[in-house]
XYZ file of C-alpha atoms in Angstrom:
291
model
C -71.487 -13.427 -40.881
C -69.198 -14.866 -38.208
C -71.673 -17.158 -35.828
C -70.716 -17.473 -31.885
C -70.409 -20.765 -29.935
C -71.364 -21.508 -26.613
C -71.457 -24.265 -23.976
C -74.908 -25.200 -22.668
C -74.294 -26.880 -19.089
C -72.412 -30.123 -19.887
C -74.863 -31.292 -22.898
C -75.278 -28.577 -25.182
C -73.901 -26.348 -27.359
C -75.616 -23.193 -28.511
C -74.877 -21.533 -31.790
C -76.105 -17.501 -32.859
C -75.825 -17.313 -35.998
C -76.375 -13.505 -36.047
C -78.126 -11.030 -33.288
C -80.760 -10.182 -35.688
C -83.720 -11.895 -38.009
C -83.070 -12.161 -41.391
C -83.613 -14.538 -44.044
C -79.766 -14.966 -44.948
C -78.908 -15.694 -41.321
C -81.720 -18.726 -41.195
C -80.651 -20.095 -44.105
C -76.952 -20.230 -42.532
C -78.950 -21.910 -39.590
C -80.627 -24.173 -41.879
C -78.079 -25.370 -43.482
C -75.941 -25.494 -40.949
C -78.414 -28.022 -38.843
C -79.028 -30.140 -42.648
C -75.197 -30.821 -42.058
C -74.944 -31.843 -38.832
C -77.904 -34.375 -39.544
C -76.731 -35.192 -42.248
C -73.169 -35.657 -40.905
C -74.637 -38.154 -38.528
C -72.000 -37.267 -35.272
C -71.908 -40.351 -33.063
C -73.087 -38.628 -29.485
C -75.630 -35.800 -31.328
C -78.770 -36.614 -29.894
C -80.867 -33.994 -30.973
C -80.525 -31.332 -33.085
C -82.945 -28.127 -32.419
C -83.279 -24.862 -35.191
C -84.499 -21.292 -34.359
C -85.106 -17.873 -35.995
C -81.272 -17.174 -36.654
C -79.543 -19.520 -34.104
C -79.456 -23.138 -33.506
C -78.603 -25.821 -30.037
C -76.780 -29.215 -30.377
C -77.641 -31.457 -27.989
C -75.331 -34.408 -27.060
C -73.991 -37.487 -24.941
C -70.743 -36.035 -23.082
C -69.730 -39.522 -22.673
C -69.723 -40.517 -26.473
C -68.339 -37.496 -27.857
C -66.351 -34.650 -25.728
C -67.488 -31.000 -25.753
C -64.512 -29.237 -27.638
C -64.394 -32.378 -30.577
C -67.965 -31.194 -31.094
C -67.036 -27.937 -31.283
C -64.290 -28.229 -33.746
C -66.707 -30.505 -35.576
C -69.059 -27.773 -35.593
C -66.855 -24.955 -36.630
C -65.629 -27.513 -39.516
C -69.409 -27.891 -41.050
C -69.886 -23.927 -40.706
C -67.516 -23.553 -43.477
C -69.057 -25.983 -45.606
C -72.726 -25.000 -44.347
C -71.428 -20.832 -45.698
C -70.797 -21.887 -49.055
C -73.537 -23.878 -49.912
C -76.165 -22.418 -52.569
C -78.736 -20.502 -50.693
C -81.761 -22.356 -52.279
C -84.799 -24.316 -50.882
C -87.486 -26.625 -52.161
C -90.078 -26.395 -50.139
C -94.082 -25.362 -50.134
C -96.329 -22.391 -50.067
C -99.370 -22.418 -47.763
C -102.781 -20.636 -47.803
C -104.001 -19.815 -44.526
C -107.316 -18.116 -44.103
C -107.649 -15.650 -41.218
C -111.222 -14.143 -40.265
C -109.191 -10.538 -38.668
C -111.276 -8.766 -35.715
C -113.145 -12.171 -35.009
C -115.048 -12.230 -31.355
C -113.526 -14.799 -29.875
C -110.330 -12.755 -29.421
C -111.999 -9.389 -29.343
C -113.996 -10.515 -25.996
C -110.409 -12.229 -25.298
C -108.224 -9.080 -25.600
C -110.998 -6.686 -23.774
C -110.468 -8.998 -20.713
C -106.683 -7.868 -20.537
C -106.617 -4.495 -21.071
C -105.288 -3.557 -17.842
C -101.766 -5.269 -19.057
C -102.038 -3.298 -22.626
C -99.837 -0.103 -23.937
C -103.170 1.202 -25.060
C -106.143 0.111 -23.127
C -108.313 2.185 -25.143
C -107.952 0.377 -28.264
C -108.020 -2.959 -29.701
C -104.768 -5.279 -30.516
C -105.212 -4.499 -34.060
C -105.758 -0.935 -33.657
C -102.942 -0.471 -31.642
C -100.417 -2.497 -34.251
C -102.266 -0.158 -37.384
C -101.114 3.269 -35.316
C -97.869 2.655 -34.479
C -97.102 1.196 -37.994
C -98.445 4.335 -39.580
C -101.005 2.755 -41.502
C -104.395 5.182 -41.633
C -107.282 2.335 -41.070
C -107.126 -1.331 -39.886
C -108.253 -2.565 -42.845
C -105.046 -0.668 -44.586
C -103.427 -2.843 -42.050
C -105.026 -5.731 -42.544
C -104.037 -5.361 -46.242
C -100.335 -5.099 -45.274
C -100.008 -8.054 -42.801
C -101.922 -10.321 -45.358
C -100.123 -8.750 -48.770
C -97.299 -10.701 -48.962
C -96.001 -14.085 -47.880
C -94.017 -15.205 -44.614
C -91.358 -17.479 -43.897
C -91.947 -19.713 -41.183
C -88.278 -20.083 -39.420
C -88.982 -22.291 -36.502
C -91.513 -24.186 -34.775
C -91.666 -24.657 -31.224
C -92.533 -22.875 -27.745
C -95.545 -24.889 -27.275
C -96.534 -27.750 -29.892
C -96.805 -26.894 -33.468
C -96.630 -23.061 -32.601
C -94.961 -21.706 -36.282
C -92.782 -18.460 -35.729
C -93.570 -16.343 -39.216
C -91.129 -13.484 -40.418
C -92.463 -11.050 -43.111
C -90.725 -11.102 -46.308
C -90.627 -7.305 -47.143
C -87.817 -5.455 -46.933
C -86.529 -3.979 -43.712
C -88.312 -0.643 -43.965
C -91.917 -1.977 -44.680
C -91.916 -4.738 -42.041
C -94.827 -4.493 -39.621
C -92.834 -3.904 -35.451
C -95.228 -4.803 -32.516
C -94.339 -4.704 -28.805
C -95.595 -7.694 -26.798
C -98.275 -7.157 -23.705
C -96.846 -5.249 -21.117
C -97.639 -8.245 -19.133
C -98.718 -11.758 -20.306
C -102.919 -12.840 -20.495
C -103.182 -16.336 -19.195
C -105.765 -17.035 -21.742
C -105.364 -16.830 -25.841
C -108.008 -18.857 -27.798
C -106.943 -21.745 -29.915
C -105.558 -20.714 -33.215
C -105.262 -16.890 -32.735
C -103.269 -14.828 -35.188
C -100.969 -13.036 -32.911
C -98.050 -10.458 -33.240
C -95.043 -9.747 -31.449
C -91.624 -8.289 -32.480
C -91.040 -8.516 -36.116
C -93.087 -12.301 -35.851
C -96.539 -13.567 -36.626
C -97.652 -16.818 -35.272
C -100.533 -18.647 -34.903
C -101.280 -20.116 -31.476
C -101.621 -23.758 -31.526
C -103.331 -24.561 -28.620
C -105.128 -22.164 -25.630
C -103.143 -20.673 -23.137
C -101.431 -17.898 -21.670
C -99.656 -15.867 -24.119
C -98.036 -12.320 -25.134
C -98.479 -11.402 -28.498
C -100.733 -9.223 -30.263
C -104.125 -10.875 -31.293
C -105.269 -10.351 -34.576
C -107.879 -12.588 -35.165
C -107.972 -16.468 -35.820
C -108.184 -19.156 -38.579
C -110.261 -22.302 -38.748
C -107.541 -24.275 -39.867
C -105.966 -26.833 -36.786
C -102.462 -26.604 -37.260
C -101.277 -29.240 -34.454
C -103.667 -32.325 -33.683
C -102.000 -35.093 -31.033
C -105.016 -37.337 -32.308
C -104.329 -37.443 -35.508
C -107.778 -36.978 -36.534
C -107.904 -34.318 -39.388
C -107.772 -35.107 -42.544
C -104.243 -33.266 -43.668
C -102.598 -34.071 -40.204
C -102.861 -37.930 -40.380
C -99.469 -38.618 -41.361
C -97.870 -36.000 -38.539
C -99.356 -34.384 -35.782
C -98.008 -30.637 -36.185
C -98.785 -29.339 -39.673
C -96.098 -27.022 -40.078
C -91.942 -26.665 -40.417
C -88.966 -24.621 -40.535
C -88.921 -23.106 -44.484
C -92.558 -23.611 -45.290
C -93.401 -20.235 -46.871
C -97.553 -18.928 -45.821
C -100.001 -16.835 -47.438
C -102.771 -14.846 -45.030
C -106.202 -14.946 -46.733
C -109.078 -12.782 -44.713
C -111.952 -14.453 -44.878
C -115.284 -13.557 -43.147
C -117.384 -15.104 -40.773
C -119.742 -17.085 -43.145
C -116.259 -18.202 -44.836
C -114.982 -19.191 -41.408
C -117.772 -21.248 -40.296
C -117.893 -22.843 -43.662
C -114.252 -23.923 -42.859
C -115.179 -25.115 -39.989
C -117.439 -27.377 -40.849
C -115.378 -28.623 -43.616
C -112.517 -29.297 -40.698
C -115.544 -31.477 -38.745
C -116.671 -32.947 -41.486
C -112.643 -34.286 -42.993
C -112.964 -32.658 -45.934
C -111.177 -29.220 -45.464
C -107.809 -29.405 -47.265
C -105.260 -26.177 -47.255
C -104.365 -24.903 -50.412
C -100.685 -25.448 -50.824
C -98.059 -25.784 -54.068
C -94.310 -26.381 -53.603
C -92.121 -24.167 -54.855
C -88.356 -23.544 -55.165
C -87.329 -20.571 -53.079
C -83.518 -19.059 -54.017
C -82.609 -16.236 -51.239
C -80.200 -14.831 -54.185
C -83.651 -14.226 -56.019
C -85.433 -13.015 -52.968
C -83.000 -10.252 -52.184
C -82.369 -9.318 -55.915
C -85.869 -8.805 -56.193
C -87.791 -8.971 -53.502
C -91.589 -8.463 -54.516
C -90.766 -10.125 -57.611
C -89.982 -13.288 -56.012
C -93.601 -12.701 -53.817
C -95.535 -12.279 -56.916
C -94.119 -15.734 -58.105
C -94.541 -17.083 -55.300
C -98.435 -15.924 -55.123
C -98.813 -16.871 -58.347
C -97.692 -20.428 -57.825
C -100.038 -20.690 -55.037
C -103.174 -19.941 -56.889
C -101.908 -22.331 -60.580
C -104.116 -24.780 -61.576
């Protein structure tokens, strides 16, 4: 994996790790970005991760552009040989699929749909093959995801499924954009799940929606006291359908300050994962649900 350097105007440098998603290539990226912090370049002012590619920002007048480059290219080497392995946490997140807030949501927009004469999640069962929604449904929420970035708006978690290449769920975007998605909407574009932190326009598939907040500026729920967006690049999620007595339930626990997510931390080796890939799920499930 040979990444690709690039100037950014006069303040940033971009670096591609690889063209495509993949597990291997974020963990390059993450460990990559770990050295540079961790390096602590006078004239790095911030340092900003994505799927499989990172950007360096920086003070031109405290460091120049090509010793940043070189010092980039150095920790690469280092960043290459490092032991692919992460401690880090696994996260339950319920989703109530085929809700009505997005249904009436997604009927609005048809006009800018591939198919306007089915629903979002319709649409994504079809052209994945699968023979039913809830077959679907079943898929998307079988096996865990690995969240590898955050960012777009606030607290918006990009979530890659961790399935091999051939079983991994491929949805097209709107044709064109809504300007409205509801607040914490499942949605689906590309080869990434997300969950929409806040309402706005938006893009991607809509699947349904959880009652969990995932990005609070007030600091007022319970599990986001200590930091405002609840999730980060490496934290490993769990889909749970859940109905609409189960979802109201959770929200009243969220109004009430007593709803807390299920999580466990776990150790997650990307030697393991791709040695055995729904072996390392199944551990992974199983750590989530230990007492």
């Amino acid at each position: 994996m040979s990444s690709r350097y690039t100037f950014g105007g006069d303040e940033h440098i971009f670096v591609e790790v690889d063209e495509a998603m993949s597990l291997d290539a974020f963990f390059v990226s993450l460990s990559m970005t770990n050295a540079i912090r961790e390096a602590q370049i006078d004239g790095v002012t911030e340092i900003c991760p994505a799927n499989a590619s990172f950007q360096v920002k920086f003070d031109p007048d405290r460091i120049h552009p090509d010793d940043l480059m070189a010092r980039l290219k150095e920790l690469e080497e280092t960043a290459e040989t490092a032991e692919p392995v992460l401690d880090t946490r696994i996260v339950e997140i319920p989703v109530y699929y085929q809700d009505p807030w997005t249904h009436e949501t997604l009927m609005r927009f048809r006009e800018r749909h591939q198919d306007p004469e089915a629903t979002d999640i319709e649409y994504a069962a079809r052209i994945n093959g699968y023979d039913s929604v809830a077959a679907f449904i079943e898929a998307h929420s079988g096996a865990p995801w690995f969240v590898s970035m955050v960012g777009f708006v606030s607290g918006l978690p990009f979530l890659y499924q961790m399935v091999d290449r051939e079983r991994q769920i491929q949805v097209p975007k709107y044709l064109r954009p809504r300007t409205d998605t509801p607040k914490l909407t499942v949605g689906y574009g590309g080869c990434f799940s997300c969950v929409y932190s806040v309402r706005g326009a938006g893009g991607y598939q809509m699947f349904g929606i959880t009652p969990m907040p995932i990005f609070d500026p007030e600091q007022t729920v319970s599990y986001l006291e200590d930091f405002m967006v609840f999730f980060k690049p490496g934290d490993i999620v769990k889909w749970k359908p859940i109905d609409r007595q189960e979802y109201d339930a959770a929200v009243a626990q969220v109004q009430a300050g007593t709803y807390a997510p299920r999580i466990a931390k776990v150790r997650f080796s990307l030697n393991d994962y791709n040695a055995d890939i729904d072996g390392t799920n199944a551990r992974l499930l199983e750590a989530l649900h230990a007492d």
